[in-house]
CSV table of C-alpha atoms in Angstrom, one decimal:
chain,number,residue,atom,x,y,z
A,1,MET,CA,0.8,-9.7,23.8
A,2,TRP,CA,1.1,-9.2,20.1
A,3,LYS,CA,4.4,-7.9,18.7
A,4,ILE,CA,4.1,-5.5,15.8
A,5,GLY,CA,6.6,-4.6,13.2
A,6,ILE,CA,5.9,-1.3,11.2
A,7,VAL,CA,7.4,-0.7,7.7
A,8,GLY,CA,6.9,2.8,6.4
A,9,THR,CA,7.1,5.9,8.5
A,10,GLY,CA,5.4,8.5,6.3
A,11,TYR,CA,2.5,10.8,6.6
A,12,TRP,CA,-0.1,8.4,7.8
A,13,SER,CA,2.2,6.1,10.0
A,14,GLU,CA,1.5,8.1,13.1
A,15,LYS,CA,-2.2,7.1,13.1
A,16,HIS,CA,-1.0,3.5,13.2
A,17,ILE,CA,1.7,4.1,15.9
A,18,LYS,CA,-0.8,5.9,18.3
A,19,ALA,CA,-3.3,3.2,17.9
A,20,TRP,CA,-0.7,0.3,18.5
A,21,GLN,CA,0.5,2.2,21.6
A,22,PHE,CA,-3.1,2.4,22.7
A,23,ILE,CA,-3.9,-1.2,22.4
A,24,ALA,CA,-3.2,-3.1,25.7
A,25,ASP,CA,-2.6,-6.3,23.8
A,26,ALA,CA,0.0,-5.0,21.3
A,27,GLU,CA,3.5,-3.7,21.3
A,28,ILE,CA,5.6,-2.1,18.7
A,29,ALA,CA,8.8,-4.4,18.5
A,30,GLY,CA,10.2,-3.1,15.2
A,31,ILE,CA,10.0,-0.1,13.1
A,32,CYS,CA,11.5,0.1,9.6
A,33,ASP,CA,12.1,2.8,6.7
A,34,ARG,CA,14.6,3.1,4.0
A,35,ASN,CA,14.9,6.8,4.8
A,36,GLU,CA,17.0,6.9,8.2
A,37,ALA,CA,16.1,10.5,8.8
A,38,THR,CA,12.2,9.9,8.6
A,39,LEU,CA,12.6,6.7,10.6
A,40,ASN,CA,14.5,8.4,13.4
A,41,ASP,CA,12.2,11.4,13.4
A,42,LYS,CA,9.0,9.3,13.8
A,43,ALA,CA,10.5,6.9,16.2
A,44,ASP,CA,11.9,9.7,18.4
A,45,ARG,CA,8.5,11.3,18.4
A,46,PHE,CA,6.9,8.2,19.8
A,47,ASP,CA,9.7,7.1,22.2
A,48,LEU,CA,10.5,3.9,20.2
A,49,SER,CA,13.8,2.4,21.3
A,50,ALA,CA,16.9,2.7,19.0
A,51,ASN,CA,17.4,-1.1,19.1
A,52,ILE,CA,14.2,-1.8,17.3
A,53,ARG,CA,14.8,0.7,14.3
A,54,TYR,CA,15.7,-0.8,10.9
A,55,THR,CA,16.5,0.5,7.4
A,56,ASP,CA,16.0,-2.9,5.9
A,57,VAL,CA,12.8,-4.7,6.2
A,58,GLU,CA,14.3,-8.2,5.7
A,59,ALA,CA,16.6,-7.4,8.5
A,60,MET,CA,13.8,-6.5,10.8
A,61,LEU,CA,11.6,-9.7,9.9
A,62,GLU,CA,14.8,-11.8,10.6
A,63,GLN,CA,16.1,-10.0,13.7
A,64,ALA,CA,13.0,-8.5,15.5
A,65,ASP,CA,10.9,-10.4,17.8
A,66,ILE,CA,7.5,-9.6,15.9
A,67,ASP,CA,4.4,-11.4,15.2
A,68,VAL,CA,2.7,-9.1,12.7
A,69,LEU,CA,3.9,-6.8,10.0
A,70,ASP,CA,2.0,-3.6,9.5
A,71,ILE,CA,2.7,-2.3,5.8
A,72,ILE,CA,2.2,1.5,5.6
A,73,THR,CA,4.0,2.0,2.4
A,74,PRO,CA,2.7,2.8,-1.2
A,75,PRO,CA,0.7,0.1,-3.3
A,76,GLU,CA,3.8,-0.6,-5.7
A,77,THR,CA,5.6,-2.1,-2.7
A,78,HIS,CA,2.9,-4.2,-1.2
A,79,LEU,CA,3.2,-7.4,-3.2
A,80,GLU,CA,7.0,-7.8,-2.3
A,81,LEU,CA,6.4,-6.9,1.3
A,82,VAL,CA,3.6,-9.4,1.5
A,83,LYS,CA,5.7,-12.0,0.0
A,84,LEU,CA,8.6,-11.3,2.7
A,85,ALA,CA,6.1,-11.3,5.6
A,86,ALA,CA,4.3,-14.5,4.6
A,87,ALA,CA,7.7,-16.3,4.0
A,88,ALA,CA,8.6,-15.2,7.6
A,89,GLY,CA,5.4,-16.5,9.1
A,90,LYS,CA,4.1,-13.0,10.0
A,91,HIS,CA,0.6,-11.9,10.0
A,92,ILE,CA,-0.1,-8.9,7.9
A,93,MET,CA,-2.0,-5.7,8.1
A,94,CYS,CA,-1.7,-3.8,4.7
A,95,GLN,CA,-2.4,-0.3,4.0
A,96,LYS,CA,-4.9,0.8,1.2
A,97,PRO,CA,-5.2,0.9,-1.6
A,98,PHE,CA,-4.2,-2.9,-1.4
A,99,ALA,CA,-3.1,-3.5,-4.9
A,100,ARG,CA,-2.6,-1.9,-8.4
A,101,SER,CA,-4.8,-4.5,-10.0
A,102,ILE,CA,-7.2,-7.3,-9.2
A,103,GLU,CA,-4.6,-9.8,-10.2
A,104,GLU,CA,-1.9,-8.4,-8.0
A,105,ALA,CA,-4.5,-8.4,-5.0
A,106,GLN,CA,-5.5,-12.1,-5.7
A,107,GLU,CA,-1.8,-13.1,-5.6
A,108,MET,CA,-1.3,-11.5,-2.2
A,109,VAL,CA,-4.4,-13.3,-0.9
A,110,ARG,CA,-3.0,-16.6,-2.3
A,111,ILE,CA,0.5,-16.0,-0.9
A,112,ALA,CA,-1.0,-15.4,2.6
A,113,GLU,CA,-3.3,-18.4,2.4
A,114,GLU,CA,-0.6,-20.8,1.3
A,115,ALA,CA,1.7,-19.4,4.0
A,116,GLY,CA,-0.9,-19.9,6.6
A,117,VAL,CA,-0.7,-16.3,7.8
A,118,ARG,CA,-3.6,-13.7,8.4
A,119,LEU,CA,-4.1,-10.8,6.0
A,120,MET,CA,-6.1,-7.8,6.6
A,121,VAL,CA,-6.5,-4.5,4.6
A,122,THR,CA,-6.3,-1.3,6.6
A,123,GLU,CA,-9.5,0.1,5.7
A,124,ASN,CA,-10.4,2.7,8.4
A,125,TRP,CA,-13.4,4.7,6.9
A,126,ARG,CA,-16.1,2.2,7.8
A,127,TRP,CA,-14.9,2.6,11.6
A,128,LEU,CA,-15.5,6.3,11.5
A,129,GLN,CA,-18.1,7.3,14.1
A,130,PRO,CA,-20.8,8.5,11.7
A,131,PHE,CA,-20.8,5.4,9.8
A,132,GLN,CA,-20.9,3.2,12.6
A,133,LEU,CA,-24.0,4.8,14.1
A,134,ILE,CA,-25.6,4.8,10.5
A,135,LYS,CA,-24.9,1.1,10.3
A,136,GLN,CA,-26.7,0.6,13.6
A,137,LEU,CA,-29.7,2.6,12.2
A,138,LEU,CA,-29.9,0.5,9.2
A,139,VAL,CA,-29.5,-2.8,11.2
A,140,ASP,CA,-32.5,-1.6,13.5
A,141,GLY,CA,-34.6,-0.9,10.4
A,142,ALA,CA,-34.9,3.0,11.1
A,143,ALA,CA,-35.2,3.9,7.4
A,144,GLY,CA,-37.4,0.9,6.4
A,145,GLN,CA,-37.2,-0.3,2.9
A,146,LEU,CA,-34.4,1.7,1.1
A,147,ASN,CA,-35.3,3.6,-2.0
A,148,THR,CA,-32.5,6.0,-2.8
A,149,ILE,CA,-28.9,6.8,-1.4
A,150,ARG,CA,-26.9,9.8,-2.0
A,151,TYR,CA,-23.4,9.7,-0.7
A,152,ILE,CA,-21.5,13.0,-1.2
A,153,HIS,CA,-18.0,13.9,-0.5
A,154,THR,CA,-16.7,17.5,-1.0
A,155,ASP,CA,-13.4,19.3,-0.7
A,156,TYR,CA,-11.6,22.3,-2.6
A,157,TYR,CA,-8.3,20.5,-2.6
A,158,SER,CA,-6.8,19.6,-5.9
A,159,PRO,CA,-7.0,23.0,-7.5
A,160,ARG,CA,-4.6,24.0,-4.8
A,161,PHE,CA,-1.9,21.5,-5.7
A,162,ALA,CA,0.2,24.2,-7.5
A,163,PRO,CA,4.0,23.4,-7.5
A,164,GLU,CA,4.8,26.1,-5.3
A,165,ASN,CA,2.5,24.9,-2.4
A,166,GLU,CA,3.7,22.3,0.0
A,167,LEU,CA,1.4,19.2,0.3
A,168,PRO,CA,1.3,16.4,2.9
A,169,GLN,CA,1.1,13.9,0.1
A,170,PRO,CA,2.7,15.4,-2.9
A,171,PHE,CA,2.7,12.3,-5.0
A,172,PHE,CA,-1.1,13.1,-5.5
A,173,ARG,CA,-0.1,15.5,-8.2
A,174,ASP,CA,1.3,12.6,-10.4
A,175,MET,CA,-1.0,9.8,-9.8
A,176,PRO,CA,-2.7,8.7,-13.1
A,177,ARG,CA,-5.7,7.2,-11.1
A,178,LEU,CA,-6.3,9.8,-8.3
A,179,LEU,CA,-9.8,10.3,-6.5
A,180,PHE,CA,-11.4,7.0,-7.1
A,181,TYR,CA,-8.1,4.9,-6.4
A,182,GLU,CA,-6.8,6.8,-3.4
A,183,MET,CA,-10.3,7.6,-1.8
A,184,GLY,CA,-12.6,5.2,-3.8
A,185,VAL,CA,-11.3,2.2,-1.7
A,186,HIS,CA,-12.6,4.1,1.4
A,187,TRP,CA,-16.0,5.0,-0.2
A,188,PHE,CA,-16.8,1.6,-1.8
A,189,ASP,CA,-15.7,-0.3,1.3
A,190,THR,CA,-18.0,2.0,3.3
A,191,TRP,CA,-20.7,1.5,1.0
A,192,ARG,CA,-20.6,-2.3,0.9
A,193,PHE,CA,-20.4,-2.1,4.8
A,194,LEU,CA,-23.7,-0.2,4.9
A,195,PHE,CA,-25.7,-1.3,1.9
A,196,GLY,CA,-24.2,-4.6,0.6
A,197,GLU,CA,-23.1,-5.7,-2.8
A,198,PRO,CA,-24.4,-3.7,-5.8
A,199,GLU,CA,-25.7,-5.4,-8.9
A,200,ARG,CA,-24.7,-2.6,-11.4
A,201,LEU,CA,-22.3,0.2,-11.7
A,202,TYR,CA,-22.0,3.2,-14.1
A,203,ALA,CA,-19.4,6.0,-13.7
A,204,GLU,CA,-18.4,9.3,-15.1
A,205,THR,CA,-15.2,11.1,-14.0
A,206,ARG,CA,-13.5,14.4,-14.7
A,207,LYS,CA,-10.2,16.0,-14.1
A,208,VAL,CA,-10.7,19.5,-13.1
A,209,SER,CA,-7.5,20.8,-11.6
A,210,SER,CA,-4.5,21.7,-13.9
A,211,HIS,CA,-2.1,20.5,-11.1
A,212,THR,CA,-3.1,16.8,-11.2
A,213,VAL,CA,-2.5,13.9,-13.8
A,214,GLY,CA,-5.6,12.0,-12.5
A,215,GLU,CA,-9.2,12.6,-12.1
A,216,ASP,CA,-10.3,14.7,-9.0
A,217,SER,CA,-14.1,14.6,-9.6
A,218,GLY,CA,-16.9,12.1,-10.7
A,219,MET,CA,-20.1,10.4,-10.0
A,220,VAL,CA,-21.0,6.7,-9.7
A,221,MET,CA,-24.4,5.1,-9.9
A,222,LEU,CA,-24.9,1.9,-7.9
A,223,GLY,CA,-27.9,-0.1,-8.6
A,224,TYR,CA,-29.8,-2.8,-6.6
A,225,SER,CA,-33.0,-4.9,-7.3
A,226,ASP,CA,-35.2,-2.4,-5.2
A,227,TYR,CA,-33.0,0.7,-4.5
A,228,VAL,CA,-30.4,2.9,-6.1
A,229,GLY,CA,-27.6,4.9,-5.0
A,230,LEU,CA,-25.3,7.8,-6.3
A,231,MET,CA,-21.8,8.7,-5.2
A,232,ASP,CA,-21.2,12.5,-6.0
A,233,MET,CA,-17.4,12.8,-5.1
A,234,SER,CA,-15.1,15.8,-5.6
A,235,TRP,CA,-11.8,17.3,-4.5
A,236,ALA,CA,-12.5,20.2,-6.7
A,237,THR,CA,-15.7,21.9,-5.5
A,238,ARG,CA,-16.4,25.1,-3.7
A,239,ARG,CA,-20.0,24.4,-2.9
A,240,GLU,CA,-19.3,23.8,0.8
A,241,LEU,CA,-16.8,26.6,1.4
A,242,SER,CA,-18.2,29.0,3.9
A,243,GLU,CA,-14.9,31.1,4.8
A,244,PRO,CA,-11.7,32.1,3.1
A,245,LEU,CA,-9.3,29.1,2.7
A,246,PRO,CA,-6.2,29.1,4.9
A,247,ASP,CA,-2.8,29.5,3.2
A,248,ARG,CA,-1.6,25.9,4.0
A,249,VAL,CA,-2.9,23.3,1.7
A,250,LEU,CA,-4.5,20.4,3.6
A,251,PRO,CA,-7.5,18.2,3.1
A,252,ASP,CA,-10.8,19.4,4.5
A,253,HIS,CA,-13.0,16.5,3.8
A,254,LYS,CA,-16.5,16.8,4.2
A,255,GLU,CA,-19.1,13.7,4.1
A,256,GLN,CA,-22.6,13.9,3.6
A,257,LEU,CA,-25.2,10.9,3.4
A,258,ILE,CA,-28.9,10.8,2.7
A,259,ILE,CA,-30.6,7.5,3.0
A,260,GLU,CA,-34.3,7.6,2.0
A,261,GLY,CA,-36.5,4.8,3.1
A,262,ASP,CA,-40.2,4.2,3.3
A,263,ILE,CA,-40.4,4.8,7.0
A,264,ALA,CA,-37.8,7.7,7.4
A,265,THR,CA,-34.8,9.5,5.9
A,266,ILE,CA,-31.4,9.0,7.5
A,267,LYS,CA,-29.5,12.3,6.9
A,268,LEU,CA,-25.8,13.1,7.8
A,269,TYR,CA,-24.9,16.5,7.4
A,270,ASN,CA,-21.5,17.8,6.5
A,271,THR,CA,-21.2,19.2,10.0
A,272,GLY,CA,-21.4,15.8,11.3
A,273,ARG,CA,-25.0,16.2,12.5
A,274,LEU,CA,-26.9,12.9,12.1
A,275,THR,CA,-30.8,12.9,12.1
A,276,LEU,CA,-33.9,10.9,11.2
A,277,ILE,CA,-36.8,12.6,9.4
A,278,ASP,CA,-40.1,10.7,9.5
A,279,ASN,CA,-43.1,10.8,7.2
A,280,ALA,CA,-44.7,13.6,9.1
A,281,GLY,CA,-41.6,15.7,8.5
A,282,VAL,CA,-40.5,15.6,12.1
A,283,GLU,CA,-36.8,15.6,12.4
A,284,THR,CA,-35.1,13.6,15.4
A,285,VAL,CA,-31.6,14.2,16.2
A,286,VAL,CA,-29.6,11.0,16.6
A,287,ALA,CA,-26.2,12.7,17.3
A,288,GLU,CA,-25.9,16.5,17.4
A,289,HIS,CA,-22.1,16.1,16.3
A,290,THR,CA,-20.2,13.3,14.8
A,291,GLU,CA,-16.5,13.4,13.9
A,292,LEU,CA,-14.3,11.9,11.1
A,293,ASN,CA,-11.8,11.2,13.7
A,294,TYR,CA,-9.2,9.2,12.0
A,295,GLU,CA,-7.2,8.4,15.1
A,296,ASP,CA,-10.2,6.9,16.8
A,297,SER,CA,-11.0,5.1,13.7
A,298,HIS,CA,-7.5,3.5,13.6
A,299,ARG,CA,-7.9,2.4,17.4
A,300,LYS,CA,-11.1,0.6,16.5
A,301,LEU,CA,-9.6,-0.9,13.3
A,302,GLN,CA,-6.4,-2.1,14.8
A,303,SER,CA,-8.3,-3.3,17.9
A,304,HIS,CA,-10.4,-5.4,15.6
A,305,PHE,CA,-7.3,-6.7,13.9
A,306,ILE,CA,-6.0,-8.0,17.3
A,307,ASP,CA,-9.4,-9.3,18.5
A,308,CYS,CA,-9.7,-11.5,15.4
A,309,LEU,CA,-6.1,-12.8,15.8
A,310,ASN,CA,-7.1,-13.7,19.4
A,311,THR,CA,-10.4,-15.3,18.6
A,312,GLY,CA,-9.8,-16.5,15.1
A,313,GLU,CA,-12.7,-14.8,13.8
A,314,GLU,CA,-12.6,-13.5,10.1
A,315,PHE,CA,-11.4,-9.7,9.5
A,316,GLN,CA,-14.2,-7.4,8.3
A,317,THR,CA,-11.7,-6.1,5.7
A,318,SER,CA,-9.8,-9.2,4.9
A,319,GLY,CA,-7.7,-9.6,1.7
A,320,VAL,CA,-10.3,-11.7,0.2
A,321,ASP,CA,-13.1,-9.2,1.2
A,322,ASN,CA,-11.0,-6.3,-0.3
A,323,LEU,CA,-11.2,-7.9,-3.8
A,324,ARG,CA,-14.7,-6.8,-4.0
A,325,THR,CA,-13.9,-3.3,-3.1
A,326,LEU,CA,-11.2,-3.1,-5.6
A,327,GLN,CA,-13.3,-4.5,-8.3
A,328,LEU,CA,-15.6,-1.6,-7.8
A,329,VAL,CA,-12.7,0.9,-8.0
A,330,PHE,CA,-11.2,-0.5,-11.2
A,331,ASP,CA,-14.7,-0.9,-12.7
A,332,THR,CA,-15.3,2.7,-12.0
A,333,TYR,CA,-12.4,3.5,-14.2
A,334,ASP,CA,-13.4,1.0,-16.9
A,335,SER,CA,-17.0,2.4,-17.0
A,336,ALA,CA,-16.0,5.9,-17.2
A,337,ALA,CA,-13.6,5.1,-20.1
A,338,THR,CA,-16.0,2.9,-22.2
A,339,HIS,CA,-19.4,4.5,-21.0
A,340,GLN,CA,-20.8,0.9,-20.2
A,341,VAL,CA,-22.6,-0.4,-17.4
A,342,LYS,CA,-20.9,-3.0,-15.2
A,343,LEU,CA,-23.1,-5.8,-14.1
A,344,TYR,CA,-22.4,-8.2,-11.2
A,345,GLU,CA,-23.8,-11.6,-10.3
A,346,GLU,CA,-25.7,-11.7,-7.1
A,347,ALA,CA,-23.2,-12.1,-4.3
């Protein structure tokens, strides 16, 4: 039984808590947040004992019987928390975005390696149902030789960030790097999971909303030796709206993916429908409906973390692996600022 200590009880923490409570080989043995009211509210909701609650992470690391520190806090806290966990000999699962710079990420990887503890980045997007199904189609060669890829993410979210509106994550308004930092880590990790390492990157970004500091739309070209891809990503588009928006401002992310090969096209609709279209124009349904089920993705991700602790196998999204994802994120901003193509050596 792996004993889990959680630090951070904000908006997304319940996904982690539910997943740990689902996994037979894991037990929450400590939970920490500096905000005692937030800590107690979340711990009460999930029936976590009062004697495993902490407002100081160092106290939890010293006093609680834990093997793993699950870091669910903002990126600016990650380096210090990784240092503390590694010094205490605890394995680490760290939320995305992993770091504020490549250098910071490299330092955390080094710290964990020198301490002999395991480090995985909590990257759940690749575990979402449609991407798992698409990965299997690609492994099976269903599309044949790839030609073009279009990955489209849409939402009408950031234009609704007016100060009077309550947001689940209000800090989005003030992030100098928004869409491709907060969400790009998901997209680039999923892209690498499906299509491998790109050889070239070129990006253009734009800020549409008057209520954000950072960008909320952009396009990224990703080039390979024999195929090419486009990410078309926006939190500020109305194109998929089909009914009046609710009063409450919440994300309503829609994902589409069109993979063109010489044998067939793999098509993920924004409704979750997944199909194959062959050269005769016949469309075959692979799945009538798939879901962006975040809770299920966390169960799969955190089960993978525990399985790898048990077997010694490498994490799919280890700290080392996430360095490549972060490089694509930071290069997106650099390319957009300089209007230069980023070139990568063959991985």
